[in-house]
Coordinates of C-alpha atoms in Angstrom, one line a residue:
M20 CA 0.0 0.0 0.0
A21 CA 1.3 3.4 -1.0
N22 CA 0.4 5.2 2.2
T23 CA 3.7 6.8 2.7
R24 CA 2.1 10.2 2.9
K25 CA 1.5 10.5 6.6
R26 CA 1.3 13.0 9.4
L27 CA 3.8 13.6 12.1
L28 CA 3.6 12.5 15.8
A29 CA 6.0 14.6 17.8
A30 CA 6.1 12.4 20.9
S31 CA 6.7 13.5 24.4
A32 CA 8.1 11.2 27.1
T33 CA 4.9 9.6 28.1
A34 CA 5.3 6.0 29.3
A35 CA 3.1 4.4 26.7
L36 CA 4.8 6.2 23.9
V37 CA 8.2 5.4 25.3
V38 CA 7.4 1.7 25.2
S39 CA 6.1 1.9 21.7
L40 CA 8.9 3.8 20.2
A41 CA 11.6 1.9 22.1
A42 CA 10.1 -1.3 20.8
C43 CA 10.2 -0.1 17.2
G44 CA 14.0 0.3 17.3
G45 CA 14.4 4.1 16.7
G46 CA 18.2 3.6 16.7
S47 CA 20.2 0.6 15.6
S48 CA 21.3 -2.7 17.0
D49 CA 24.8 -3.0 18.3
D50 CA 26.0 -5.2 15.4
D51 CA 24.3 -3.1 12.6
D52 CA 27.1 -0.8 11.5
S53 CA 25.0 0.6 8.6
S54 CA 22.5 2.0 11.1
N55 CA 24.9 3.5 13.6
P56 CA 24.8 7.3 13.5
T57 CA 28.1 7.5 15.5
K58 CA 29.8 6.3 12.3
A59 CA 28.7 9.4 10.5
T60 CA 31.0 11.0 7.9
K61 CA 30.9 14.3 6.2
G62 CA 30.6 14.6 2.4
G63 CA 29.2 12.6 -0.5
T64 CA 25.9 12.8 -2.3
L65 CA 22.8 11.2 -0.7
T66 CA 19.8 10.2 -2.9
Y67 CA 16.3 10.2 -1.4
L68 CA 13.9 8.1 -3.5
L69 CA 10.2 8.9 -3.7
A70 CA 7.6 7.2 -5.8
S71 CA 5.0 10.0 -5.7
P72 CA 5.3 13.8 -5.7
M73 CA 5.3 15.7 -2.5
G74 CA 2.2 17.8 -2.0
H75 CA 4.0 20.9 -0.8
T76 CA 7.4 22.4 0.0
D77 CA 5.8 25.7 1.4
P78 CA 6.5 25.3 5.1
H79 CA 3.1 26.4 6.2
R80 CA 1.4 23.9 3.9
V81 CA 3.6 20.9 4.7
Y82 CA 1.6 18.4 6.9
V83 CA 3.2 15.0 6.0
G84 CA 5.4 13.6 8.7
R85 CA 8.2 12.4 6.4
D86 CA 8.3 15.9 4.7
I87 CA 8.1 17.8 8.0
S88 CA 11.1 15.9 9.3
N89 CA 13.1 16.1 6.0
L90 CA 12.6 19.9 5.7
S91 CA 13.3 20.5 9.4
R92 CA 16.7 18.9 9.1
T93 CA 17.7 20.6 5.8
V94 CA 16.2 23.9 4.9
Y95 CA 13.6 25.1 7.5
R96 CA 14.7 25.9 11.1
Q97 CA 12.1 26.6 13.8
L98 CA 11.9 28.6 17.0
V99 CA 12.4 25.3 18.8
T100 CA 12.9 21.8 17.4
F101 CA 13.3 18.1 18.4
P102 CA 17.0 16.9 18.5
T103 CA 18.3 13.9 16.6
A104 CA 18.8 11.9 19.8
T105 CA 17.8 8.3 19.8
D106 CA 17.3 8.4 23.6
I107 CA 13.6 8.7 24.0
E108 CA 13.4 11.3 26.8
T109 CA 16.0 13.5 25.2
A110 CA 14.6 13.1 21.7
N111 CA 11.1 14.2 22.8
T112 CA 12.2 17.4 24.7
P113 CA 12.2 20.5 22.5
V114 CA 15.4 22.5 22.3
A115 CA 16.2 26.0 21.1
D116 CA 16.7 26.4 17.4
L117 CA 16.2 29.9 16.0
A118 CA 15.1 31.2 19.4
T119 CA 17.5 31.8 22.3
D120 CA 15.6 29.4 24.5
T121 CA 12.4 27.2 24.6
G122 CA 10.1 30.1 25.4
T123 CA 8.6 31.8 28.5
S124 CA 4.9 31.5 29.4
S125 CA 2.7 33.6 31.5
D126 CA -1.0 34.1 32.3
D127 CA -1.4 30.3 33.0
G128 CA -0.1 29.4 29.6
K129 CA -2.1 31.9 27.6
V130 CA 0.9 34.0 26.7
W131 CA 4.2 32.8 25.2
K132 CA 7.3 34.8 24.4
F133 CA 10.4 33.9 22.3
T134 CA 13.5 35.9 21.4
V135 CA 15.1 35.4 18.0
K136 CA 18.9 34.6 18.1
D137 CA 21.5 37.0 16.8
G138 CA 23.2 36.0 13.6
V139 CA 20.5 33.8 12.1
T140 CA 19.9 34.6 8.4
W141 CA 18.1 33.6 5.3
Q142 CA 20.0 32.2 2.3
D143 CA 20.4 35.7 0.8
G144 CA 22.2 36.8 4.0
K145 CA 19.3 38.9 5.4
D146 CA 18.6 38.6 9.1
I147 CA 15.6 36.5 10.3
T148 CA 13.4 39.0 12.1
C149 CA 10.5 38.9 14.6
E150 CA 8.4 40.3 11.8
D151 CA 9.2 37.2 9.7
F152 CA 7.8 35.0 12.4
K153 CA 4.7 37.1 12.7
Y154 CA 4.1 37.1 9.0
G155 CA 4.6 33.3 9.0
A156 CA 1.9 32.9 11.6
S157 CA -0.5 35.1 9.6
R158 CA -0.5 32.7 6.6
A159 CA -2.3 29.9 8.5
F160 CA -5.4 32.1 8.6
A161 CA -5.6 32.3 4.8
N162 CA -6.8 28.7 4.7
D163 CA -8.5 29.3 1.4
V164 CA -5.0 30.0 -0.2
I165 CA -2.5 28.3 2.1
T166 CA -4.4 25.1 2.2
G167 CA -3.6 21.7 3.7
G168 CA -1.4 22.9 6.6
P169 CA -1.9 22.7 10.4
N170 CA -4.9 24.8 11.7
Y171 CA -4.3 25.0 15.4
L172 CA -3.6 28.7 15.4
L173 CA -7.1 29.4 14.2
S174 CA -8.5 27.8 17.4
Y175 CA -6.0 29.2 19.9
L176 CA -4.9 32.7 18.9
D177 CA -6.8 35.4 20.8
I178 CA -8.8 36.6 17.7
P179 CA -12.6 37.1 17.7
S180 CA -14.8 34.7 15.8
D181 CA -17.3 35.4 13.1
A182 CA -20.9 34.1 12.9
D183 CA -19.6 30.7 11.6
G184 CA -17.2 30.3 14.4
A185 CA -14.1 31.0 12.2
P186 CA -11.6 33.7 13.1
V187 CA -12.5 37.2 11.8
Y188 CA -8.9 37.5 10.6
K189 CA -8.6 36.0 7.1
G190 CA -4.8 36.1 6.6
P191 CA -2.3 38.5 5.0
Y192 CA -3.9 38.6 1.5
T193 CA -6.9 40.7 2.7
D194 CA -7.3 43.4 5.3
K195 CA -10.1 41.6 7.1
G196 CA -9.3 41.4 10.9
Q197 CA -5.7 42.7 10.6
A198 CA -6.0 44.8 13.7
D199 CA -7.2 41.7 15.7
F200 CA -4.2 39.7 14.5
D201 CA -1.8 42.5 15.3
K202 CA -3.0 42.4 19.0
A203 CA -2.7 38.6 19.1
V204 CA 0.9 38.4 17.8
T205 CA 3.2 41.3 18.6
C206 CA 6.9 42.1 18.1
D207 CA 9.2 44.1 20.4
G208 CA 12.6 44.1 18.8
K209 CA 13.7 40.5 18.5
T210 CA 11.0 39.2 20.9
I211 CA 7.7 37.8 19.6
T212 CA 4.7 37.3 21.8
Y213 CA 1.8 35.0 21.1
N214 CA -1.5 35.8 22.9
F215 CA -4.0 32.9 23.2
K216 CA -7.6 32.8 24.1
K217 CA -7.0 29.7 26.2
A218 CA -4.1 28.0 27.8
W219 CA -1.6 26.2 25.6
P220 CA 0.9 24.7 28.0
D221 CA 2.5 22.4 25.4
F222 CA 2.9 25.1 22.8
P223 CA 6.7 24.4 22.4
L224 CA 5.8 20.8 21.4
A225 CA 3.5 22.2 18.7
I226 CA 6.3 24.4 17.3
A227 CA 8.8 21.6 17.3
A228 CA 6.4 19.1 15.7
L229 CA 5.2 21.3 12.8
H230 CA 6.2 24.2 10.6
M231 CA 3.1 26.3 11.2
L232 CA 5.1 28.9 13.2
D233 CA 8.1 29.0 10.8
P234 CA 9.3 32.5 9.7
Y235 CA 8.4 33.6 6.2
R236 CA 9.5 36.6 4.2
A237 CA 6.5 38.8 3.2
D238 CA 8.5 40.1 0.2
L239 CA 8.8 36.6 -1.2
D240 CA 5.3 35.4 -0.6
K241 CA 3.4 34.4 -3.8
G242 CA 0.5 32.8 -2.0
E243 CA -0.6 29.7 -4.0
G244 CA 2.4 30.3 -6.2
S245 CA 4.8 29.6 -3.3
N246 CA 3.7 26.0 -3.0
F247 CA 6.9 24.5 -4.4
E248 CA 9.3 27.3 -3.4
I249 CA 12.1 26.7 -0.9
F250 CA 13.8 29.8 0.6
S251 CA 16.2 28.4 3.2
N252 CA 17.5 29.3 6.6
G253 CA 19.0 25.9 7.2
P254 CA 22.2 24.1 6.3
Y255 CA 21.1 23.4 2.8
M256 CA 19.4 25.3 0.0
L257 CA 17.6 24.4 -3.2
E258 CA 19.8 24.4 -6.3
G259 CA 17.6 25.8 -9.1
K260 CA 13.9 24.9 -9.0
W261 CA 11.9 22.2 -7.4
D262 CA 10.1 20.0 -10.0
E263 CA 6.9 18.7 -8.6
N264 CA 7.2 15.4 -10.6
K265 CA 11.0 15.0 -10.6
G266 CA 12.2 16.5 -7.3
G267 CA 15.2 18.8 -6.7
T268 CA 18.7 19.0 -5.4
L269 CA 19.8 20.5 -2.0
V270 CA 23.3 21.9 -1.8
R271 CA 25.2 23.7 1.0
N272 CA 23.8 27.1 2.1
P273 CA 26.8 29.4 2.3
E274 CA 24.8 31.8 4.6
Y275 CA 24.1 29.2 7.2
D276 CA 26.1 29.7 10.4
A277 CA 26.6 26.4 12.2
S278 CA 27.5 28.2 15.4
T279 CA 23.9 29.4 15.7
D280 CA 22.8 25.7 15.5
S281 CA 23.8 22.5 17.1
P282 CA 24.9 19.1 15.7
E283 CA 22.4 17.6 18.1
N284 CA 19.7 19.2 15.8
R285 CA 21.4 18.9 12.4
Q286 CA 24.7 17.2 11.5
A287 CA 24.2 18.1 7.9
N288 CA 26.5 15.3 6.8
P289 CA 26.0 14.8 3.0
E290 CA 27.5 17.5 0.7
K291 CA 24.4 17.2 -1.5
I292 CA 21.0 15.6 -1.2
I293 CA 19.1 14.7 -4.4
F294 CA 15.3 14.1 -4.1
D295 CA 14.5 11.7 -6.9
I296 CA 10.8 11.5 -7.6
G297 CA 9.0 9.3 -10.0
K298 CA 10.3 5.7 -10.0
T299 CA 7.7 3.2 -9.2
P300 CA 7.6 1.6 -5.8
E301 CA 8.5 -1.7 -7.4
T302 CA 11.5 -0.2 -9.1
I303 CA 12.7 1.4 -5.9
N304 CA 12.3 -1.9 -4.1
D305 CA 14.2 -3.7 -6.8
L306 CA 17.1 -1.2 -6.9
L307 CA 17.6 -1.1 -3.2
I308 CA 17.3 -4.8 -2.5
Q309 CA 19.8 -5.5 -5.3
D310 CA 22.0 -2.7 -4.0
N311 CA 22.3 -1.4 -7.5
A312 CA 25.3 1.0 -8.0
E313 CA 23.0 4.1 -8.5
V314 CA 21.3 3.6 -5.1
Q315 CA 24.1 2.4 -2.9
A316 CA 24.1 5.9 -1.3
A317 CA 20.3 6.1 -1.2
V318 CA 17.4 6.0 1.3
T319 CA 13.7 6.1 0.5
G320 CA 10.4 7.3 1.8
T321 CA 8.8 4.4 -0.1
R322 CA 8.3 1.3 2.0
V323 CA 9.1 -2.3 1.2
L324 CA 6.2 -3.9 -0.7
P325 CA 4.8 -7.2 0.5
Q326 CA 6.1 -9.2 -2.5
Y327 CA 9.6 -8.1 -1.5
I328 CA 9.5 -8.6 2.3
A329 CA 11.2 -12.0 2.2
Q330 CA 14.2 -10.6 0.2
A331 CA 14.3 -7.4 2.2
S332 CA 14.2 -9.0 5.7
A333 CA 17.1 -11.4 4.7
L334 CA 19.4 -8.4 4.2
K335 CA 19.6 -7.9 8.0
D336 CA 22.2 -5.0 8.0
R337 CA 20.2 -3.0 5.4
Y338 CA 16.7 -3.7 6.6
Q339 CA 14.6 -2.2 9.4
N340 CA 11.0 -2.9 10.7
V341 CA 9.7 0.1 12.6
E342 CA 6.3 0.5 14.4
S343 CA 4.8 3.8 13.3
P344 CA 2.4 6.1 15.1
Y345 CA 0.0 6.3 12.2
V346 CA -3.5 5.0 11.8
D347 CA -5.0 4.4 8.3
Y348 CA -8.7 5.0 8.0
L349 CA -11.6 5.5 5.5
V350 CA -13.5 8.8 5.3
P351 CA -17.1 8.7 4.0
N352 CA -18.2 11.9 2.2
T353 CA -20.9 13.2 4.5
K354 CA -22.2 15.5 1.8
R355 CA -23.1 12.5 -0.3
L356 CA -23.6 9.5 2.0
S357 CA -26.4 9.4 4.6
L358 CA -25.9 8.1 8.1
E359 CA -27.5 4.8 7.2
V360 CA -25.2 4.4 4.2
R361 CA -22.1 5.3 6.2
E362 CA -23.1 2.7 8.8
A363 CA -23.6 0.0 6.2
L364 CA -20.3 0.9 4.7
A365 CA -18.5 0.4 8.0
V366 CA -20.3 -2.9 8.7
A367 CA -19.3 -4.1 5.3
T368 CA -15.7 -3.1 5.5
N369 CA -13.4 -6.2 5.4
V370 CA -10.4 -5.0 7.5
E371 CA -8.9 -8.5 7.6
A372 CA -8.8 -8.7 3.8
W373 CA -7.3 -5.2 3.6
I374 CA -4.5 -6.2 6.0
T375 CA -3.9 -9.5 4.2
A376 CA -3.7 -7.8 0.8
G377 CA -1.3 -5.3 2.3
G378 CA 1.2 -7.9 3.5
G379 CA -0.2 -9.1 6.8
E380 CA 1.2 -8.7 10.3
K381 CA 4.7 -7.5 9.2
F382 CA 2.9 -4.4 7.8
Y383 CA -0.2 -3.7 10.0
K384 CA -2.0 -4.1 13.3
K385 CA -5.8 -3.8 13.5
A386 CA -7.2 -0.4 14.8
D387 CA -10.4 0.3 16.6
S388 CA -10.1 4.1 16.7
I389 CA -8.5 6.8 14.7
V390 CA -6.5 7.6 17.8
N391 CA -3.4 5.4 18.1
P392 CA -3.3 3.4 21.4
V393 CA 0.0 5.0 22.5
V394 CA -1.7 8.5 22.5
P395 CA -3.1 9.7 25.8
G396 CA -6.9 10.0 25.4
Y397 CA -7.2 6.8 23.3
Q398 CA -10.2 4.5 23.9
P399 CA -11.8 1.9 21.6
V400 CA -14.8 3.3 19.7
E401 CA -17.9 1.1 20.3
Q402 CA -18.9 1.0 16.6
F403 CA -15.4 -0.2 15.5
K404 CA -14.5 -2.7 18.2
D405 CA -15.5 -5.8 16.2
L406 CA -14.5 -4.8 12.6
G407 CA -13.1 -7.9 11.0
A408 CA -14.1 -9.7 7.8
G409 CA -17.1 -7.5 7.2
D410 CA -20.8 -8.6 7.4
P411 CA -22.4 -8.3 3.9
D412 CA -25.8 -9.6 5.1
A413 CA -26.0 -7.1 8.0
A414 CA -24.8 -4.2 5.8
K415 CA -27.4 -5.0 3.1
K416 CA -30.2 -5.1 5.7
I417 CA -29.2 -1.6 7.0
L418 CA -29.5 -0.3 3.4
E419 CA -32.8 -2.1 2.7
D420 CA -34.3 -0.9 6.0
A421 CA -33.4 2.6 5.2
G422 CA -35.1 2.3 1.8
V423 CA -31.9 2.8 -0.2
K424 CA -32.1 1.7 -3.8
L425 CA -29.7 -1.1 -4.5
P426 CA -27.1 -1.5 -5.7
Y427 CA -25.8 1.8 -4.2
K428 CA -23.1 3.3 -6.4
L429 CA -19.9 4.0 -4.4
K430 CA -16.7 5.7 -5.7
F431 CA -13.6 4.8 -3.6
T432 CA -10.6 7.2 -3.9
Y433 CA -7.2 6.0 -2.6
D434 CA -3.5 6.6 -3.0
G435 CA -2.8 4.2 -5.9
A436 CA 0.9 4.5 -6.3
S437 CA 1.5 0.8 -6.1
E438 CA 0.1 -2.6 -7.1
T439 CA -0.3 -3.3 -3.4
A440 CA -2.7 -0.4 -2.9
D441 CA -4.8 -1.7 -5.9
K442 CA -5.0 -5.1 -4.3
Q443 CA -6.1 -3.6 -1.0
A444 CA -8.7 -1.5 -2.7
A445 CA -10.0 -4.5 -4.6
A446 CA -10.2 -6.5 -1.3
L447 CA -12.6 -3.8 0.1
K448 CA -14.6 -3.6 -3.1
E449 CA -15.2 -7.4 -3.1
T450 CA -17.0 -7.3 0.3
W451 CA -18.7 -4.0 -0.4
D452 CA -20.2 -5.3 -3.6
K453 CA -21.6 -8.3 -1.8
S454 CA -23.2 -5.9 0.7
G455 CA -25.4 -3.9 -1.7
F456 CA -22.8 -1.5 -3.1
E457 CA -21.6 -1.1 -6.6
T458 CA -18.0 0.1 -6.1
T459 CA -15.9 2.0 -8.6
L460 CA -12.2 2.2 -7.7
N461 CA -10.5 5.6 -8.2
P462 CA -6.7 5.4 -7.7
L463 CA -4.8 8.7 -7.6
T464 CA -1.1 8.7 -8.5
D465 CA -0.3 12.4 -8.3
A466 CA 0.0 14.5 -5.1
Y467 CA -2.6 12.7 -3.0
Y468 CA -3.6 14.9 -0.1
P469 CA -3.9 18.2 -2.1
T470 CA -6.3 16.3 -4.5
I471 CA -8.6 14.9 -1.8
Q472 CA -8.8 18.3 -0.1
D473 CA -11.1 19.5 -2.8
P474 CA -14.5 19.8 -1.1
N475 CA -16.3 19.1 -4.4
A476 CA -14.2 16.1 -5.3
D477 CA -16.1 13.3 -7.0
S478 CA -15.7 10.7 -4.4
D479 CA -17.9 8.8 -1.9
V480 CA -15.3 7.3 0.4
T481 CA -11.6 8.2 0.7
W482 CA -8.5 6.6 2.2
A483 CA -6.3 8.7 4.6
G484 CA -3.7 8.2 7.2
W485 CA -3.0 10.3 10.4
G486 CA -0.7 10.4 13.4
A487 CA -1.0 12.7 16.4
D488 CA 1.0 15.9 16.0
W489 CA 2.1 15.6 19.6
P490 CA 0.9 13.1 22.2
S491 CA -2.7 14.1 22.8
A492 CA -5.9 13.0 21.2
L493 CA -6.5 16.8 20.8
T494 CA -4.1 16.6 17.9
V495 CA -6.1 13.9 16.1
T496 CA -9.9 14.3 16.2
A497 CA -10.0 18.1 16.5
P498 CA -7.8 19.0 13.5
L499 CA -9.4 16.3 11.4
F500 CA -13.1 16.9 12.1
D501 CA -13.6 20.4 13.4
S502 CA -15.5 22.0 10.5
R503 CA -14.9 25.6 11.7
I504 CA -11.1 25.4 11.1
N505 CA -11.3 23.2 8.0
L506 CA -14.1 23.8 5.7
T507 CA -13.9 26.7 3.2
P508 CA -15.4 27.0 -0.3
S509 CA -12.1 26.0 -1.9
S510 CA -10.7 23.4 0.5
N511 CA -11.8 20.9 3.2
N512 CA -8.2 21.0 4.5
Q513 CA -8.0 18.0 6.9
D514 CA -11.7 17.3 7.0
Y515 CA -11.7 15.1 3.9
G516 CA -15.2 13.9 4.4
N517 CA -16.7 17.4 4.8
Y518 CA -18.0 16.4 8.2
K519 CA -19.8 19.1 10.2
S520 CA -21.3 18.6 13.7
D521 CA -22.1 21.2 16.4
E522 CA -22.1 18.4 19.0
F523 CA -18.6 17.4 18.1
N524 CA -17.3 21.0 17.9
K525 CA -18.7 21.8 21.3
L526 CA -16.8 18.9 22.8
V527 CA -13.6 20.1 21.1
D528 CA -14.2 23.5 22.7
E529 CA -14.6 21.8 26.1
A530 CA -11.4 19.8 25.6
Q531 CA -9.4 22.9 24.6
A532 CA -10.7 24.8 27.6
A533 CA -10.3 22.0 30.1
G534 CA -8.3 22.9 33.3
T535 CA -7.0 19.4 33.8
L536 CA -5.7 16.5 31.6
E537 CA -8.5 14.3 33.0
E538 CA -11.2 16.8 32.0
Q539 CA -9.6 17.2 28.5
T540 CA -9.4 13.4 28.0
K541 CA -13.1 12.9 29.1
A542 CA -14.2 15.5 26.5
L543 CA -12.0 14.1 23.7
Q544 CA -13.2 10.5 24.3
A545 CA -16.8 11.8 24.2
A546 CA -15.9 13.6 20.9
D547 CA -14.5 10.4 19.4
A548 CA -17.7 8.6 20.5
V549 CA -19.7 11.2 18.5
L550 CA -17.6 10.5 15.5
G551 CA -18.3 6.8 15.9
K552 CA -22.0 7.4 16.3
D553 CA -21.9 9.5 13.1
Y554 CA -19.7 7.0 11.2
A555 CA -17.5 10.0 10.3
Y556 CA -14.6 7.6 9.7
V557 CA -13.8 3.9 9.7
P558 CA -10.4 2.9 11.2
L559 CA -8.4 0.3 9.3
E560 CA -5.0 -0.4 10.9
I561 CA -1.8 0.9 12.5
S562 CA 1.0 0.9 10.0
L563 CA 4.4 -0.9 10.4
F564 CA 7.3 0.5 8.3
N565 CA 9.7 -1.8 6.5
W566 CA 12.8 -0.1 5.1
V567 CA 15.8 -1.0 2.9
H568 CA 18.7 1.4 2.3
G569 CA 21.8 1.4 0.2
S570 CA 25.0 -0.2 1.4
K571 CA 27.0 3.1 1.5
V572 CA 24.5 4.8 3.9
N573 CA 25.0 5.2 7.7
F574 CA 21.3 4.9 8.3
A575 CA 19.2 6.1 11.3
T576 CA 15.7 6.8 12.4
T577 CA 14.8 8.7 15.5
P578 CA 11.7 9.5 17.5
A579 CA 11.6 12.9 15.8
S580 CA 11.5 11.3 12.4
N581 CA 8.7 9.0 13.4
G582 CA 10.0 5.9 11.7
F583 CA 11.3 7.6 8.6
A584 CA 15.0 8.2 7.7
D585 CA 16.4 11.1 9.8
L586 CA 18.3 13.4 7.4
G587 CA 19.8 15.1 10.5
L588 CA 21.9 12.1 11.3
I589 CA 22.3 10.1 8.1
S590 CA 25.6 10.2 6.2
V591 CA 27.3 8.6 3.2
K592 CA 30.1 6.2 3.9

C-alpha cells in the first residue's frame, strides 16, 4: 500500500509512547554498522527516492510527517525543534533552534514569548526577524489559499470569531481582521509574543512538531504560487527549481552559520541531497534490494512492498522494521452519504482482507479508533470494536431498512501509487459489492492529499492516514473533524469527508478549555464517540514500516523522524 504520505507524531516522554517507540528500534542494533549514526562521515551525495510527488514544500502547507522531518533537518529551522537523539526522553524534549531558549509562558499558559537569536539569516544573508515569524503565523489564517497545513492557530490565537465560528482575521492577503491579529501576535525588537484565548501549556511541542510557526518573508510570498518554493534558513538550500514530478537537489547554504545551530539538531553530513521522484515503488524496491550502484548511497520514503518482504528481511544490516504512530482510515463523504449508508459501509468493510492484501502482520496491526493506542486519550470506539471480515448480510439489511435503492453506487478514492494499494482496494470492493454497493475504484497517482482536499471532489469514500502531531488526542480528532477550522469554499483542509457537527465541535471546545488533563481526556473521548455514532470515519489499521537502504549509507531513524529516515543524522560512507 502506498500510504507513505502521513502526518507527524511529535512524541513526548509519556510512558506508553516510550514503550512503543523503544520497541520499534528508533536507533540501531549493536551489530548493525550501517544504522549506527556514530559512524557518520561528512561529504558525499545522498539520494532520497520517492515514488510519488510531495504535495508541498511551502513550510506552512507541509503536513506530512516524512516531509516535515526532512525539511526541518535541511532547509527550515524553527523557534524550537526536536533533536536527533535516539534516547527517548532527550529526543522528545524541545530544544532551542532559531530562538534563544524554549520560550517563556505567563498568564497560565495563555501568553508565550520567544526571542530570536542573533546571527541567524536567510539564504540571501538577510537577518531573520521577529516580523518574519509574525508574518509566517499570519499565513495559516488564509486557509483558502495556504491550504492543507496545520490549523491549530485558528483555534488558539486570541482573535474574535465570526458568525460561523471562524476567526475574523482572514490572513495577509486581505485586510479583514488585521487589527485583531496585530493584537494577538506582537513584536518588540527580536521578541515575539503570542497571545492565546485559552491555555496552551505544550505550545513548544507544537512548534517543534510542525512548521506552522516558521518564519516567512513577506516580500517573497506568492500565495498559492509559493507551493513549491524553498527559501532556506537551514544548512542546505535548493539548487535551481523544485520540479513537482521529478524533485530537486539540495546543496550547502553558504549563509548558514553552524555556530547558531547544534549538531544535536542537524549534523548536515552529506554535501548534497538529491530528491529523486517518479520511480515506481516496485523499481525502488528492486534497486535497493539488489544494492544497484546508482542507489548504494540512497534512502527512501517508499516502504518495502509485501512481495519483496522475504528478500528485504534477509538483508539484515540494510533492513529495518519500525512500528509507526500512524492510523490508516476511511472517510465517508458526508455531503453524499447518509448516516445509514455510512453505517452500512462500516459494517461491510473487510479490514482483515485489507490487511492481508497489504502484506499481513509485518505491515499492520488492527485499529479500533483513529487515535493510536499510544496516545493519551485513546479509547476503543464502540462501533469499531468488532471490525473484522465484514458482514455483507447485516450491511445490506441496513441499506434495505433505510429504503436505499440497491445497488448503491460507491466511488472509492485511494493513493494508488503501487500494485499493493490496488490489491487492498480490490479487497474492500469485493465485500462492499456483496453488501449492496456497486463500487468504482479511483486510484490517484499524483500528489494525493492536495487532491482529496477539494470539497467538491467526485468521491464517496476516501482513504487517509494520520498520526498525532504531539501526544494528545486533541491533535487527532480536532484537526481532522472540526469544521470551523477546516471547511472553506475551496478546501476541506484535513476534514476530507466534509464532516460538520455542532455536537462534536462543542466537545472540542470543552477539551481545549479544560483545566486538567483528566477533563480534557473525558471531552476528547466523548468527541470520538460522537464521530463513531456518526460514522465519520472507519479505522483500518496501524502501520508498520519496512525499510531498505543502500550499502553506502549510515542509516538512522529517531523518535523525531517517526519511523522515517532522519536526514539530520544520516551520512554517506
